[in-house]
Amino acid sequence: EPCKCSYPSQCDSQNYGKPNYSVTDEADAASLEAKYVSQVYEDIADHFSNTRHSPWPGVISFLKKLSPNSLVMDVGCGNGKYLNSMPELQFIGNDNSLNLCKICKDRGHEIFSCNVLNIPLRKEVCDAVICIAMIHHLTTVERRVAAIQNIANLIHPGGMAYITVLGPGTRS
């Protein structure tokens, strides 16, 4: 049954359609992401958080492969549902939404706010990175590739990443 929330123009489960836009340069891309992604998540953070509570089995399977005390960065962590999913691992989360970061902080998670295109950490600091259902929010292929490169730069040699991208018709 589709969601019947108070945000029909922004709710991904109500199939509101795509905005009509074109991207001609980086400034256009950043502007569109600010309007159709960043501002939307700021507006719906509490509702979004209330609908995101069950970790995906594939992510948990990936995390179980890591050694105890591994440092895991959750890029685009949303409400932080993975940040306490495996007590034997060390997690740090980041998200572009200040309101989602506040939810994470209120839950006691290590969190900071930044855009995936400008992660303020030194290279090769993490044992693993997860990035779940976030890359598709970037408007161009070039920005998506840059985000994946930034994620790869966080991982030390021999480390691993688990990245999922939602697309048309994807349910989970």
Coordinates of C-alpha atoms in Angstrom, one line a residue:
E1 CA 0.0 0.0 0.0
P2 CA 1.5 3.4 -1.0
C3 CA 2.5 5.8 1.7
K4 CA -0.2 8.4 2.6
C5 CA 2.1 10.9 4.2
S6 CA 1.7 14.7 4.2
Y7 CA 4.4 15.1 1.6
P8 CA 2.9 13.8 -1.7
S9 CA 5.0 16.1 -3.9
Q10 CA 8.2 14.7 -2.4
C11 CA 7.4 11.2 -1.3
D12 CA 9.2 8.6 -3.3
S13 CA 6.6 5.9 -2.7
Q14 CA 3.7 8.0 -4.1
N15 CA 5.3 8.1 -7.6
Y16 CA 4.9 11.9 -8.0
G17 CA 7.0 11.9 -11.2
K18 CA 10.2 13.6 -12.2
P19 CA 10.7 17.3 -12.3
N20 CA 11.3 18.8 -15.7
Y21 CA 14.8 20.1 -15.9
S22 CA 18.0 20.2 -17.9
V23 CA 21.6 20.3 -16.6
T24 CA 24.1 22.3 -18.6
D25 CA 26.9 22.7 -16.1
E26 CA 28.0 21.9 -12.5
A27 CA 26.2 24.9 -11.1
D28 CA 22.9 23.6 -12.6
A29 CA 23.6 20.2 -11.2
A30 CA 24.3 21.6 -7.7
S31 CA 21.3 23.8 -7.8
L32 CA 18.9 21.0 -8.8
E33 CA 20.3 18.8 -6.1
A34 CA 19.9 21.5 -3.5
K35 CA 16.3 22.1 -4.5
Y36 CA 15.1 18.5 -5.3
V37 CA 17.2 16.5 -2.8
S38 CA 18.8 18.6 0.0
Q39 CA 15.8 20.8 0.7
V40 CA 13.4 17.9 0.4
Y41 CA 15.3 15.8 3.0
E42 CA 15.5 18.8 5.3
D43 CA 11.7 19.2 5.0
I44 CA 10.9 15.5 5.5
A45 CA 13.7 14.3 7.8
D46 CA 11.4 13.2 10.6
H47 CA 8.9 11.4 8.4
F48 CA 11.8 9.8 6.4
S49 CA 13.4 8.6 9.6
N50 CA 10.2 7.1 10.8
T51 CA 10.0 5.0 7.6
R52 CA 13.6 3.8 7.6
H53 CA 14.2 1.3 10.4
S54 CA 14.9 -2.1 9.0
P55 CA 18.5 -2.8 7.7
W56 CA 18.7 -4.4 4.3
P57 CA 20.0 -8.0 4.6
G58 CA 22.7 -7.5 1.9
V59 CA 24.2 -4.7 3.9
I60 CA 24.3 -6.7 7.0
S61 CA 25.9 -9.7 5.1
F62 CA 28.6 -7.3 3.9
L63 CA 29.2 -5.9 7.4
K64 CA 29.5 -9.4 8.9
K65 CA 32.5 -10.0 6.6
L66 CA 34.5 -7.3 8.4
S67 CA 36.9 -7.8 11.2
P68 CA 35.9 -6.7 14.7
N69 CA 36.7 -3.1 15.4
S70 CA 36.8 -2.2 11.7
L71 CA 36.2 1.4 11.0
V72 CA 33.1 1.8 8.7
M73 CA 32.0 5.1 7.1
D74 CA 28.3 5.2 6.2
V75 CA 28.2 7.9 3.4
G76 CA 24.7 9.3 3.2
C77 CA 23.7 7.6 6.4
G78 CA 20.2 9.2 6.6
N79 CA 18.8 8.4 10.0
G80 CA 21.7 6.2 10.9
K81 CA 20.0 2.9 10.9
Y82 CA 23.2 1.1 10.1
L83 CA 25.4 3.0 12.6
N84 CA 24.4 0.7 15.5
S85 CA 23.7 -2.5 13.4
M86 CA 26.9 -4.3 14.4
P87 CA 28.3 -3.4 17.9
E88 CA 31.6 -5.1 17.1
L89 CA 32.3 -2.5 14.4
Q90 CA 33.2 1.2 14.7
F91 CA 30.9 3.5 12.7
I92 CA 31.0 7.1 11.5
G93 CA 28.2 8.5 9.5
N94 CA 27.8 11.5 7.3
D95 CA 24.8 13.0 5.5
N96 CA 24.1 16.2 3.6
S97 CA 21.0 16.8 5.6
L98 CA 21.5 18.7 8.9
N99 CA 18.1 17.5 10.1
L100 CA 19.0 13.8 9.5
C101 CA 22.4 14.5 11.2
K102 CA 20.6 15.8 14.2
I103 CA 18.5 12.6 14.4
C104 CA 21.7 10.6 14.3
K105 CA 23.4 12.8 16.9
D106 CA 20.3 12.5 19.2
R107 CA 20.6 8.7 18.9
G108 CA 24.2 8.9 20.1
H109 CA 25.9 8.2 16.7
E110 CA 29.2 9.7 15.5
I111 CA 28.1 11.9 12.7
F112 CA 29.1 14.9 10.6
S113 CA 27.4 16.8 7.7
C114 CA 28.9 17.1 4.3
N115 CA 28.3 16.5 0.6
V116 CA 29.6 13.3 -0.9
L117 CA 31.5 15.4 -3.4
N118 CA 33.5 17.0 -0.7
I119 CA 34.2 14.6 2.2
P120 CA 36.6 16.3 4.6
L121 CA 38.6 13.3 5.6
R122 CA 42.1 12.2 4.7
K123 CA 42.5 9.4 2.2
E124 CA 42.6 5.7 3.2
V125 CA 41.2 6.2 6.7
C126 CA 38.4 3.6 6.6
D127 CA 38.4 -0.2 6.6
A128 CA 35.1 -0.1 4.8
V129 CA 32.5 2.2 3.4
I130 CA 28.8 1.7 2.9
C131 CA 26.7 4.0 0.7
I132 CA 23.2 2.8 0.6
A133 CA 20.6 4.3 -1.9
M134 CA 22.3 7.7 -2.2
I135 CA 24.3 8.0 -5.4
H136 CA 21.2 8.2 -7.5
H137 CA 20.4 11.6 -5.9
L138 CA 23.3 13.1 -7.9
T139 CA 22.1 14.5 -11.2
T140 CA 24.9 13.7 -13.6
V141 CA 27.0 10.7 -14.5
E142 CA 30.1 12.8 -13.8
R143 CA 29.0 13.7 -10.3
R144 CA 28.1 10.1 -9.6
V145 CA 31.5 8.9 -10.7
A146 CA 33.2 11.6 -8.6
A147 CA 31.2 10.5 -5.6
I148 CA 32.3 6.9 -6.1
Q149 CA 35.9 8.0 -6.4
N150 CA 35.6 10.0 -3.2
I151 CA 34.2 6.9 -1.5
A152 CA 37.1 4.8 -2.9
N153 CA 39.6 7.4 -1.6
L154 CA 38.3 6.8 2.0
I155 CA 39.2 3.1 2.0
H156 CA 42.7 1.9 2.8
P157 CA 44.3 -0.6 0.4
G158 CA 42.6 -4.0 1.0
G159 CA 39.4 -2.3 2.3
M160 CA 36.0 -2.8 0.9
A161 CA 32.9 -0.7 -0.2
Y162 CA 29.3 -1.7 -0.5
I163 CA 27.3 0.7 -2.7
T164 CA 23.7 0.5 -3.8
V165 CA 22.0 2.7 -6.3
L166 CA 18.2 2.8 -6.7
G167 CA 16.7 3.1 -10.2
P168 CA 13.3 3.1 -11.9
G169 CA 11.2 0.3 -10.6
T170 CA 13.5 -0.5 -7.6
R171 CA 11.6 -1.3 -4.5
S172 CA 14.4 -1.9 -2.0

